[in-house]
Tab-separated table of C-alpha atoms and ligand atoms in Angstrom:
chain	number	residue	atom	x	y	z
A	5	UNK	CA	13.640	23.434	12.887
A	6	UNK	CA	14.319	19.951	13.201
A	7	UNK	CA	17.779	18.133	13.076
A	8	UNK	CA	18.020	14.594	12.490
A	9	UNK	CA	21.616	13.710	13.729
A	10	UNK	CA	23.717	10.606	12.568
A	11	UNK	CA	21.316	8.527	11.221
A	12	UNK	CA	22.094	6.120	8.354
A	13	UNK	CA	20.486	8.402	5.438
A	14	UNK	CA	19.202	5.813	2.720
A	15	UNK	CA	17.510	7.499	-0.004
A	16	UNK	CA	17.241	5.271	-3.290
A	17	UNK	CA	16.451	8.499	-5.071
A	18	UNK	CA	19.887	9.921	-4.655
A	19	UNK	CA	21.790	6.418	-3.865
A	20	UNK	CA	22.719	7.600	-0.675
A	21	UNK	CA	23.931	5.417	1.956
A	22	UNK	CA	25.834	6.937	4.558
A	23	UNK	CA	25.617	9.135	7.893
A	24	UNK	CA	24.603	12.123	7.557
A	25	UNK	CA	22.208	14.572	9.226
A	26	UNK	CA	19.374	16.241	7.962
A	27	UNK	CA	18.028	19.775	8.537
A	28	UNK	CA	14.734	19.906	8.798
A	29	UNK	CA	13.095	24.222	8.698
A	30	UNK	CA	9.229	23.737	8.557
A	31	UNK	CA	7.886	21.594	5.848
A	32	UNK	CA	10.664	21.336	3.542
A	33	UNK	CA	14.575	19.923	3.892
A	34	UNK	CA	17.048	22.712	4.268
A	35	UNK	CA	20.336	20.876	4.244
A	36	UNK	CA	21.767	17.623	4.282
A	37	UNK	CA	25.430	15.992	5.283
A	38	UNK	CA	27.782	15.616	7.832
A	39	UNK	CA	28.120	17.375	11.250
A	40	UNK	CA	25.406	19.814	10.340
A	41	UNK	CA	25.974	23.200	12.437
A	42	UNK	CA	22.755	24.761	13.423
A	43	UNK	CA	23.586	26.794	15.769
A	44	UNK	CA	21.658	25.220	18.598
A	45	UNK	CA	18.569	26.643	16.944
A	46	UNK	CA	16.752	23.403	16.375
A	47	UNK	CA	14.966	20.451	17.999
A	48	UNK	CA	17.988	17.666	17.833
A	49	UNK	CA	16.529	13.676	17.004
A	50	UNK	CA	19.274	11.379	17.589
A	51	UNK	CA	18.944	8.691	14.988
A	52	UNK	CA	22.204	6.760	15.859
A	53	UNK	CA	22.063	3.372	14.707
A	54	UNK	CA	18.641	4.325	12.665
A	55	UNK	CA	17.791	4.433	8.794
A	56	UNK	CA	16.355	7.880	7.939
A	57	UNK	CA	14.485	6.905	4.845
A	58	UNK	CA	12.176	9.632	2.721
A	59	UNK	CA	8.923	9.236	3.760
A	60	UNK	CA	7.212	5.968	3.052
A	61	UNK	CA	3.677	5.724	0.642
A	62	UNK	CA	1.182	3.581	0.413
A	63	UNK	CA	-0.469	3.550	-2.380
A	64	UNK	CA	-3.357	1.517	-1.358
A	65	UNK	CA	-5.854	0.993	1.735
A	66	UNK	CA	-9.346	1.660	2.969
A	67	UNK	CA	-9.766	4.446	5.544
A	68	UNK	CA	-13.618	3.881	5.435
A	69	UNK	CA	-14.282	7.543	5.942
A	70	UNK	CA	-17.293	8.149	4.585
A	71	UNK	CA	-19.465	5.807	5.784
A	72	UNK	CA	-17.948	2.683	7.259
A	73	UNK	CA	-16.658	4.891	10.601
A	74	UNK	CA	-17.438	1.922	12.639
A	75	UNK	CA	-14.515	-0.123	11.102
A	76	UNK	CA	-12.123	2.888	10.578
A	77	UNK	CA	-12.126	6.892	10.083
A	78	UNK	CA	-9.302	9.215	8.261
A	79	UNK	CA	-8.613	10.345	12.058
A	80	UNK	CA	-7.821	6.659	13.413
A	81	UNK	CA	-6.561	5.342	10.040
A	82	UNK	CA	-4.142	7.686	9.689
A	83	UNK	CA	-2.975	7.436	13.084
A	84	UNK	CA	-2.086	3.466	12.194
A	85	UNK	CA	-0.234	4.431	9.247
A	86	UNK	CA	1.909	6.680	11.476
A	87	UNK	CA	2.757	4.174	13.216
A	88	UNK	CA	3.512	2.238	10.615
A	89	UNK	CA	6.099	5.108	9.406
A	90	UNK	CA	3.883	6.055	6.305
A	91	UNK	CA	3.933	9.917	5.630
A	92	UNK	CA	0.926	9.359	2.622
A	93	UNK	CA	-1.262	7.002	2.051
A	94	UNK	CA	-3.827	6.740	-1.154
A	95	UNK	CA	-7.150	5.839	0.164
A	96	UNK	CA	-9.798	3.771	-2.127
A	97	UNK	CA	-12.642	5.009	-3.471
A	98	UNK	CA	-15.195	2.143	-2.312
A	99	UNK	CA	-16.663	4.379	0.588
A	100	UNK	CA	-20.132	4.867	1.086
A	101	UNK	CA	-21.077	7.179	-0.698
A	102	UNK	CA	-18.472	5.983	-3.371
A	103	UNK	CA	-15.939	8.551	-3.977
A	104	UNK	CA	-16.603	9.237	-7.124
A	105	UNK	CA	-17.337	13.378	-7.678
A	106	UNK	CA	-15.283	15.711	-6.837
A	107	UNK	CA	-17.693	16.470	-3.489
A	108	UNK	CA	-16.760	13.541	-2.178
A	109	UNK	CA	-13.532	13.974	-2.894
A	110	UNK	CA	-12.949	17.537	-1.237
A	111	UNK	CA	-14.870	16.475	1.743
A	112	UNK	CA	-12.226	13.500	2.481
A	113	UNK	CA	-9.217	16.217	1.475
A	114	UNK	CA	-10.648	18.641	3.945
A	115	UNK	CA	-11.194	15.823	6.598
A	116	UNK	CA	-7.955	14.791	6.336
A	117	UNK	CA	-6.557	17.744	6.614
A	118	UNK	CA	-8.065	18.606	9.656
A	119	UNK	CA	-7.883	15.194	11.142
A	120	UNK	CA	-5.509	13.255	9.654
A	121	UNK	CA	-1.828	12.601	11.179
A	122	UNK	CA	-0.377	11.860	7.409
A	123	UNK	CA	-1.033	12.858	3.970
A	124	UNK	CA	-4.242	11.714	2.558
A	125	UNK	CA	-4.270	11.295	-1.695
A	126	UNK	CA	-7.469	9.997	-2.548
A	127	UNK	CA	-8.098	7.972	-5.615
A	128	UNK	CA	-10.945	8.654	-7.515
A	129	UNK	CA	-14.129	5.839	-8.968
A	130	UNK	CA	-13.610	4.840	-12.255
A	131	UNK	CA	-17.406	4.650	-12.832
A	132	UNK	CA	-20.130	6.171	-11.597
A	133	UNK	CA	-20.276	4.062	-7.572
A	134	UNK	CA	-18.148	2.026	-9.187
A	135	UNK	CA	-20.965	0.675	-10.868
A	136	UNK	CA	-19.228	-0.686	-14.305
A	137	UNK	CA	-21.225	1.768	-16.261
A	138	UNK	CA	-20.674	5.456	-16.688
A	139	UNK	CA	-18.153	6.977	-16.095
A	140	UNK	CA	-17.645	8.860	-13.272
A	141	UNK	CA	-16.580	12.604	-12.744
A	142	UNK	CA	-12.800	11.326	-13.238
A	143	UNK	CA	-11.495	15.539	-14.668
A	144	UNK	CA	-13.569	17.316	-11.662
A	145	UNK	CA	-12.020	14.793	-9.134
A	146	UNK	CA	-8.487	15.312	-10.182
A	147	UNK	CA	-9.384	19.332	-9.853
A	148	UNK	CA	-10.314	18.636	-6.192
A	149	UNK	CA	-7.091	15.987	-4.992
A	150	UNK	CA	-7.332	12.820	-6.449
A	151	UNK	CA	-4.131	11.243	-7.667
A	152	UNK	CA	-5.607	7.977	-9.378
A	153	UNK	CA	-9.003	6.389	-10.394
A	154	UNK	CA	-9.728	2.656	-9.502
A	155	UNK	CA	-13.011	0.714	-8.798
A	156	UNK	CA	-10.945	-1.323	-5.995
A	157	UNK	CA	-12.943	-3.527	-4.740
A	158	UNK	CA	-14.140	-5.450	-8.044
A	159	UNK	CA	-12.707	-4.789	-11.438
A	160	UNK	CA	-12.999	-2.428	-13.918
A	161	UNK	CA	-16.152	-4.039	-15.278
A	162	UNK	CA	-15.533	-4.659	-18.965
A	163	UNK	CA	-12.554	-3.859	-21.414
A	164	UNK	CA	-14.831	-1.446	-23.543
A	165	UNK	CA	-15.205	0.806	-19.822
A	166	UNK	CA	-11.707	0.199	-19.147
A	167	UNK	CA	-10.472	1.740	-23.196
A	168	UNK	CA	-12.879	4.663	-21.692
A	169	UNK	CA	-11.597	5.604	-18.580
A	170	UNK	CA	-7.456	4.885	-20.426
A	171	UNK	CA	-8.696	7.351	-22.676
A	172	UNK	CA	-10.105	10.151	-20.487
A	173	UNK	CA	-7.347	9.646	-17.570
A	174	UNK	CA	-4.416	9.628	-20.555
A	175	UNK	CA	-4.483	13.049	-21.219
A	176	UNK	CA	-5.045	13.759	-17.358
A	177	UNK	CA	-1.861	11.379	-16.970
A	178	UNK	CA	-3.715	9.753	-14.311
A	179	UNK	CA	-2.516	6.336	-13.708
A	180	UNK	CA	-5.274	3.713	-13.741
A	181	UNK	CA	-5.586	1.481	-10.522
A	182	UNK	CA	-7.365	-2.185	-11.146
A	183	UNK	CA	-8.618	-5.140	-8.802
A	184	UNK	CA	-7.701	-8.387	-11.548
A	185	UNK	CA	-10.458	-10.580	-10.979
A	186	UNK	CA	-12.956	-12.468	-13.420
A	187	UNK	CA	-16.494	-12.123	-11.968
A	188	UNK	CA	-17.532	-15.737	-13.801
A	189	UNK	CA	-14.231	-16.903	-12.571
A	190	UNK	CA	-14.279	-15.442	-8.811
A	191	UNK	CA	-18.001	-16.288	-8.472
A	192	UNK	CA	-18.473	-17.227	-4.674
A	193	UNK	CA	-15.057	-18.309	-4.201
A	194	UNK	CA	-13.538	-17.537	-0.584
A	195	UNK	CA	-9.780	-18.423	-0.969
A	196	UNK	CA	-7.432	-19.929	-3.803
A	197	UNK	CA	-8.456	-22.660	-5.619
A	198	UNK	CA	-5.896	-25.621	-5.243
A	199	UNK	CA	-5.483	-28.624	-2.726
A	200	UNK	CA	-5.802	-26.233	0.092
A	201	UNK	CA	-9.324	-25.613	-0.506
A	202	UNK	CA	-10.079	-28.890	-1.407
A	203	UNK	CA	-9.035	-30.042	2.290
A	204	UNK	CA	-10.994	-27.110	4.107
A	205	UNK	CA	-13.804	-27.609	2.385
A	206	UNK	CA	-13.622	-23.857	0.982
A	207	UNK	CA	-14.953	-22.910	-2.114
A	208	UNK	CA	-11.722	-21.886	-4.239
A	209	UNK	CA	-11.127	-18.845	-6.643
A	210	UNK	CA	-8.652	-19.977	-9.601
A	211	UNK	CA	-5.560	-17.783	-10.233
A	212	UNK	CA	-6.365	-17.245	-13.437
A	213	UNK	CA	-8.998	-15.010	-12.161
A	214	UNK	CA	-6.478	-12.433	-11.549
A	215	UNK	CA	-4.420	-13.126	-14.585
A	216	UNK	CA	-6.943	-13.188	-17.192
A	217	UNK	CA	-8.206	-9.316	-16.359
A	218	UNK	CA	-4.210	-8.559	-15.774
A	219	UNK	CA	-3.775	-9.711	-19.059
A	220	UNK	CA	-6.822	-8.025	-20.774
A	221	UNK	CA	-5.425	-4.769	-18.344
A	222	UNK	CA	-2.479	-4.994	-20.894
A	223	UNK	CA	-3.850	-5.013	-23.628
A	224	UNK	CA	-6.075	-2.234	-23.154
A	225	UNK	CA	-2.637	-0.365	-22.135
A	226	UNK	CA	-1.196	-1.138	-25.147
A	227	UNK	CA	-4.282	-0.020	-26.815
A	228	UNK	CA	-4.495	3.136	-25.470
A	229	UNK	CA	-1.211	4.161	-24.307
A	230	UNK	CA	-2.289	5.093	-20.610
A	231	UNK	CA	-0.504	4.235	-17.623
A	232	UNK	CA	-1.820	1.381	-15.705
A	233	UNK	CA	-1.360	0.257	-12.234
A	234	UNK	CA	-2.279	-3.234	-10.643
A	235	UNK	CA	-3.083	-3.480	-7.578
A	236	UNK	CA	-2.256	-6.210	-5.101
A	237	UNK	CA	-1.125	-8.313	-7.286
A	238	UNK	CA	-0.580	-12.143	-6.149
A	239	UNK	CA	0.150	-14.474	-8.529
A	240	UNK	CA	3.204	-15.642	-10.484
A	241	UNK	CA	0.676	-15.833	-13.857
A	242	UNK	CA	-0.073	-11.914	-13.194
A	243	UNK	CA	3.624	-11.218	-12.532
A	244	UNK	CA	4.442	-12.462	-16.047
A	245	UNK	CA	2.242	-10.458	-17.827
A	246	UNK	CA	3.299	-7.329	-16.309
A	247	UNK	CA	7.414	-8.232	-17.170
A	248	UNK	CA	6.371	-8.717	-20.343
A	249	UNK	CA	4.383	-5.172	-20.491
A	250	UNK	CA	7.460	-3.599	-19.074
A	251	UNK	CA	9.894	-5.193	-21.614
A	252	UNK	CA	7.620	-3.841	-24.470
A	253	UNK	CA	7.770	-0.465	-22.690
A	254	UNK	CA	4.373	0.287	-21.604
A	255	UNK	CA	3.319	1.962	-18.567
A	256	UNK	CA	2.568	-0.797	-16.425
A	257	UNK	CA	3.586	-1.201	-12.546
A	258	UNK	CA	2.388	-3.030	-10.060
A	259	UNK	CA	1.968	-3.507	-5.929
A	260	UNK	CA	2.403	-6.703	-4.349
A	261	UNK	CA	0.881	-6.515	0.119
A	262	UNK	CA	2.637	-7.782	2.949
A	263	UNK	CA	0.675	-10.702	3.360
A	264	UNK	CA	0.833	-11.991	-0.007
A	265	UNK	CA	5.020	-11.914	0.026
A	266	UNK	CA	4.475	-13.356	3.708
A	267	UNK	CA	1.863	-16.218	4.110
A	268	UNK	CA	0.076	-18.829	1.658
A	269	UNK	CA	-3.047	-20.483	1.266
A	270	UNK	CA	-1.173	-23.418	3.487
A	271	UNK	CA	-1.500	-20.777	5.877
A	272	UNK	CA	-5.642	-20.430	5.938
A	273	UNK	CA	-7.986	-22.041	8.219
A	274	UNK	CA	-11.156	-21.040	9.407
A	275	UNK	CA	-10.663	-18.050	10.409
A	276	UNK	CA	-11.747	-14.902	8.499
A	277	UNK	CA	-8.540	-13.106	9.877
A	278	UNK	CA	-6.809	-15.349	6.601
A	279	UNK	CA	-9.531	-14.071	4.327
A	280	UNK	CA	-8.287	-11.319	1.804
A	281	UNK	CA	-8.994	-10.399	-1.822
A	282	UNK	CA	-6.979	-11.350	-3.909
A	283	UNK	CA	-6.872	-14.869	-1.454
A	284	UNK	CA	-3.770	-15.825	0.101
A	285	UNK	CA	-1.777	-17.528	-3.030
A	286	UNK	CA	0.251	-21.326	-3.355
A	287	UNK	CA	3.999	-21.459	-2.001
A	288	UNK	CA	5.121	-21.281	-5.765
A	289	UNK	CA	3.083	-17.705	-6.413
A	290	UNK	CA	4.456	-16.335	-3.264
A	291	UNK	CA	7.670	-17.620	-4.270
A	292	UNK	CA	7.461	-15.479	-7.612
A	293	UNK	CA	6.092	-12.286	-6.139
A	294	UNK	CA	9.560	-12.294	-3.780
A	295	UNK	CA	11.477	-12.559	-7.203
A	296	UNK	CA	9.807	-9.595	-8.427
A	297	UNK	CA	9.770	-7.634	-5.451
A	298	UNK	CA	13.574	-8.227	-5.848
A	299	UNK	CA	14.582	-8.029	-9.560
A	300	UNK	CA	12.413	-4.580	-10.060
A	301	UNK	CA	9.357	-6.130	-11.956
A	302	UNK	CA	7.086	-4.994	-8.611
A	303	UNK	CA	7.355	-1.570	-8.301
A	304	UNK	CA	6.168	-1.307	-4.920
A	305	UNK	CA	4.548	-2.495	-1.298
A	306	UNK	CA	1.417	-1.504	-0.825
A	307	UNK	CA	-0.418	-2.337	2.124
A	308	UNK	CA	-4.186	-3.025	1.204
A	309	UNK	CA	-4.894	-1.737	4.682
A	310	UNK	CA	-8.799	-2.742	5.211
A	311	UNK	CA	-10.209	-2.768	8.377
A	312	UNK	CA	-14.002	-4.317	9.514
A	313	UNK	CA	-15.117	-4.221	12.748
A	314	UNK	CA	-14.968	-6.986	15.011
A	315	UNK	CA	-18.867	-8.170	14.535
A	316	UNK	CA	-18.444	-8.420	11.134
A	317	UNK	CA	-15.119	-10.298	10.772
A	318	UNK	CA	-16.227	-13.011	14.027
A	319	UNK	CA	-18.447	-14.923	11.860
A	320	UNK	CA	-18.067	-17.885	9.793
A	321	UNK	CA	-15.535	-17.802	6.739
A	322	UNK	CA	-17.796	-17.885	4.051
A	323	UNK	CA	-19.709	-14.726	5.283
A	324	UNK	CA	-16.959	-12.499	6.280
A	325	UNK	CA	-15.827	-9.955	4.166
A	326	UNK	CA	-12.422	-10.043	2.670
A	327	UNK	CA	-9.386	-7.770	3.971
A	328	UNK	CA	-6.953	-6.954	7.402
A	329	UNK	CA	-4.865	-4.478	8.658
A	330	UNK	CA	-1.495	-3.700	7.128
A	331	UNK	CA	-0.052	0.000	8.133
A	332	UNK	CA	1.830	-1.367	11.735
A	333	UNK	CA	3.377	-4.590	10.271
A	334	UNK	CA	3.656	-3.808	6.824
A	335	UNK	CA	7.852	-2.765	7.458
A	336	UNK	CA	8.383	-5.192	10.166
A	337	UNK	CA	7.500	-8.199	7.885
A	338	UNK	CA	9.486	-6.604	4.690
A	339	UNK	CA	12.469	-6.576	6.974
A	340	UNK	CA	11.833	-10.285	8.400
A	341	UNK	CA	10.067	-11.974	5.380
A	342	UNK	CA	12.473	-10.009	2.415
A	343	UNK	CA	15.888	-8.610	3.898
A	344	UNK	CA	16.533	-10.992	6.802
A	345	UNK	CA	15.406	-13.467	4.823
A	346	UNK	CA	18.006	-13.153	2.225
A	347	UNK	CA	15.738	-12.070	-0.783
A	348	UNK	CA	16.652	-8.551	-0.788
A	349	UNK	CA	18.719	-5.548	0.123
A	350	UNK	CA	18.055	-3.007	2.713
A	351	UNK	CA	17.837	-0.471	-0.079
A	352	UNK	CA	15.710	-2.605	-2.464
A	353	UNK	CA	13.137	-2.818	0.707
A	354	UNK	CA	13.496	0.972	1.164
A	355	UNK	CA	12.676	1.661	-2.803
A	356	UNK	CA	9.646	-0.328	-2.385
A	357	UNK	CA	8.232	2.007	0.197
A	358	UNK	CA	9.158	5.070	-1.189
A	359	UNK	CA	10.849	6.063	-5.054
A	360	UNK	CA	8.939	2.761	-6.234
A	361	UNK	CA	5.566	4.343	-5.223
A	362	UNK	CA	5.930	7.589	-5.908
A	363	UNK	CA	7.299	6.692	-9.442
A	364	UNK	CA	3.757	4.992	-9.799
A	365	UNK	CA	2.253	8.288	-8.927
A	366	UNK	CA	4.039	9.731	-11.194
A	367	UNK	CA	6.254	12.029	-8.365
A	368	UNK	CA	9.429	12.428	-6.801
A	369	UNK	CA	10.372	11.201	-3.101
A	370	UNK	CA	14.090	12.130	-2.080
A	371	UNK	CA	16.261	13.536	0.890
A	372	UNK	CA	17.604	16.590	-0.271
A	373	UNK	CA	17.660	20.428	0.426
A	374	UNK	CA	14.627	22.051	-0.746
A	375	UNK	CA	12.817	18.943	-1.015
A	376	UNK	CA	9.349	18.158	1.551
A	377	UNK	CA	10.586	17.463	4.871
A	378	UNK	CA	8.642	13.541	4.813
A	379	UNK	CA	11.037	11.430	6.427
A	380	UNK	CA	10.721	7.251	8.101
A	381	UNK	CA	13.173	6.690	10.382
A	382	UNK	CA	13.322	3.076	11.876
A	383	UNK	CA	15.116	0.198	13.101
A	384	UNK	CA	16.495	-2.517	11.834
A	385	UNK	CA	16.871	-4.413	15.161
A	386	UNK	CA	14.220	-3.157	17.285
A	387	UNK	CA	12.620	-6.376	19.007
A	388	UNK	CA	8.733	-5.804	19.508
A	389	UNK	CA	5.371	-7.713	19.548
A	390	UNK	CA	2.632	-6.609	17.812
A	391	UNK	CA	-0.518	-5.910	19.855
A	392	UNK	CA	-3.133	-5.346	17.479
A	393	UNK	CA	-5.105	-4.258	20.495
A	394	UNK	CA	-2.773	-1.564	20.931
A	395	UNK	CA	-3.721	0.021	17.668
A	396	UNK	CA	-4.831	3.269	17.133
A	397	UNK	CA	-7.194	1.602	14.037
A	398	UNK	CA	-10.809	0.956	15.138
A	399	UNK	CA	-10.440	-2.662	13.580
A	400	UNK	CA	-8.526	-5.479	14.667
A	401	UNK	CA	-8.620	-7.956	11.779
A	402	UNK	CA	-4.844	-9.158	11.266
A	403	UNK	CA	-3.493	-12.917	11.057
A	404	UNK	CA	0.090	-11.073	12.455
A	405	UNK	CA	-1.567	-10.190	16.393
A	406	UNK	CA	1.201	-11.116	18.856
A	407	UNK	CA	3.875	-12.002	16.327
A	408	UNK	CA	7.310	-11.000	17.611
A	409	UNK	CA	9.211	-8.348	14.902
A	410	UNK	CA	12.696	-7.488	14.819
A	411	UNK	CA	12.682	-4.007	13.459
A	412	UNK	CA	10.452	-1.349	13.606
A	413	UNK	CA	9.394	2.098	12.767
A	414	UNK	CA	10.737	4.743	15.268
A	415	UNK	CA	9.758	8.332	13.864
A	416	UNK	CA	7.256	9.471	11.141
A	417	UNK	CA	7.774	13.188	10.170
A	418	UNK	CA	5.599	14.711	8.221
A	419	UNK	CA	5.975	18.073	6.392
A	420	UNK	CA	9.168	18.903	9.159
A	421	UNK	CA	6.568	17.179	12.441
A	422	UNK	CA	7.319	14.224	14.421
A	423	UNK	CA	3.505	12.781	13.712
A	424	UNK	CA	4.339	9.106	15.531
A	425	UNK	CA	7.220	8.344	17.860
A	426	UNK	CA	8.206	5.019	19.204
B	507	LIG	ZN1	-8.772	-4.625	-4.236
């Protein structure tokens, strides 16, 4: 047994704020409120002056396992997301091979649970190595774990594949995960297209990359009635389309990452820690993602979490592959960037983290007796630098090394265990 003592409980669930401790008995919640008598049976965790949040979920990141164990492996990824106070994370498909059979699938469940320091919820291939073609084994991977299909990385290839896989995941009521981009439009393109690129000398990818295959996303929602999920999405074009799918009711939600609510394409130079698909967007998209993030049209953070070894990040910009770190800083620059800022509540930044994604997923996330003992505790004020030497992640490919964070993760309990403390 576990008791959490006088933290500030903030569960957007159950639109709780106030102190309150929480009784943790193995891997579930046994009670919750004030001055909790336990009869000096349990392990006491003073969380004065700390949130106690329900477990935080990412929906999206790259834990490289199998395949790509140089960069990262469920063992070390997890580890990072600990740290970063998530209790699940939802790792892509694009491993190699591509997880996309329900092999694959069972060997990263069973790897994670005998290695990994968080919950692991794979997401299943759309197609067959997410080639665009057939599709894959989408019914036999849900039997073995997964909780979404996506060909992250590029696109579902065509709107004919994408009507097929809304119409075999609809009855499965598996949402549907997509990278927007426009092959013809993306074509070579290193970072977004726009005056920035013009004076670096970078070959630009036009926004309307991502918000032409949002948009055709939509349609094959509406089409098809399936649930539909964008991922990382970055521009204020995108954003539109999805408000408008969510005033006409369909199933539509969508992530925005850290560093796209955070930095801009004024922010790139030639360095390939500032290279990320979808690129790093104009002041004016970033602008829009923060409105969403705060009026509800974003359902939820997401950290796009991909690591790559040093060697193959330290070369020039155009031949680096796209993606950094997010578990460790993901919080820390919601709480700077968002709430400090101004742009939103404490609870609105807590939703995003937690009810937002698991809505997406289709499940609940609460504090509450009887429910899974999967709780964040952090700080609002906690000063800190990040070290991104100090990580547990086998990558270090972040534009946020050695930037100075007030507020931080402190505890990550998992299933009623204290998997990371500060
Ligand atoms: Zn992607």
């Amino acid at each position: 047994m576990l008791l959490i003592r006088n933290g500030r409980v903030l569960d957007p669930a159950t639109k709780t704020d106030a102190v309150l401790d929480v009784l943790l008995d193995g891997e579930r919640i046994a009670e919750v409120g004030a001055n909790i008598d336990d009869a000096g049976d349990a392990e006491v965790f003073d969380a004065q002056g700390l949130i106690v949040a329900p477990g935080f979920i990412d929906l999206h990141c790259h834990l490289r396992e199998p395949g790509g164990e140089m960069s990262e492996t469920i063992e070390t990824g997890t580890r990072s997301a600990a740290r970063g106070g998530f209790t699940a994370v939802c790792c892509m498909p694009n491993t190699q091979p591509v997880n996309d059979n329900a092999s694959v699938t069972r060997s990263i469940v069973d790897r994670a649970a005998a290695a990994g320091a968080v919950r692991v919820w794979p997401i299943g291939a759309a197609s067959v190595a997410s080639k665009g073609e057939a599709l894959a084994e989408i019914s036999a991977m849900k039997s073995a774990g997964i909780v979404a299909v996506s060909d992250d990385g590029k696109p579902v290839a065509t709107a004919r594949l994408m009507r097929q896989v809304m119409d075999y995941c609809n009855p499965l009521d598996l949402p549907v995960i997509d990278h927007c981009e426009d092959p013809s439009l993306f074509a070579g393109g290193v970072m977004r297209e726009g005056p920035n690129s013009l004076k670096l000398g970078l070959q630009g990818i036009p926004a309307a990359s991502e918000s032409i295959c949002v948009g055709r996303d939509i349609e094959m929602a509406l089409l098809t009635g399936a649930r539909l999920h964008i991922a990382h999405l970055s521009t204020a074009g995108s954003l539109a389309y999805v408000r408008a799918a969510k005033r006409n009711r369909l199933r539509v939600t969508c992530e925005v990452t850290p560093h796209h609510f955070t930095l801009t394409d004024e922010d790139v130079r030639y360095d390939a820690h500032y290279k990320m698909n979808p690129p790093l967007a104009s002041r004016s998209d970033r602008d829009a993602l923060i409105a969403g993030l705060a009026d509800g049209s974003v359902d939820a953070i997401a950290t796009d979490h991909a690591p790559h070894h040093a060697a193959s990040k330290d070369v020039e910009f155009d031949r680096a592959p796209f993606g950094v770190l997010g578990f460790e800083t993901a919080l820390a620059l919601g709480l700077t960037e968002l709430v400090d800022a101004g742009k939103l509540s404490l609870a609105r930044l807590v939703e995003l983290f937690t009810t937002g994604p698991a809505r997406v997923l289709g499940i609940e996330r609460k504090i509450g007796a009887g429910e899974v003992a999967d709780l964040t505790i952090f700080s609002t004020d906690h000063q800190w630098t990040y070290r991104a030497a100090d990580s547990p992640s086998k990558s270090r490919n972040t534009p946020f090394d050695s930037r100075s964070f007030r507020g931080a993760p402190m505890a990550t309990i998992v299933a009623g265990t204290i998997v990371y403390r500060r």
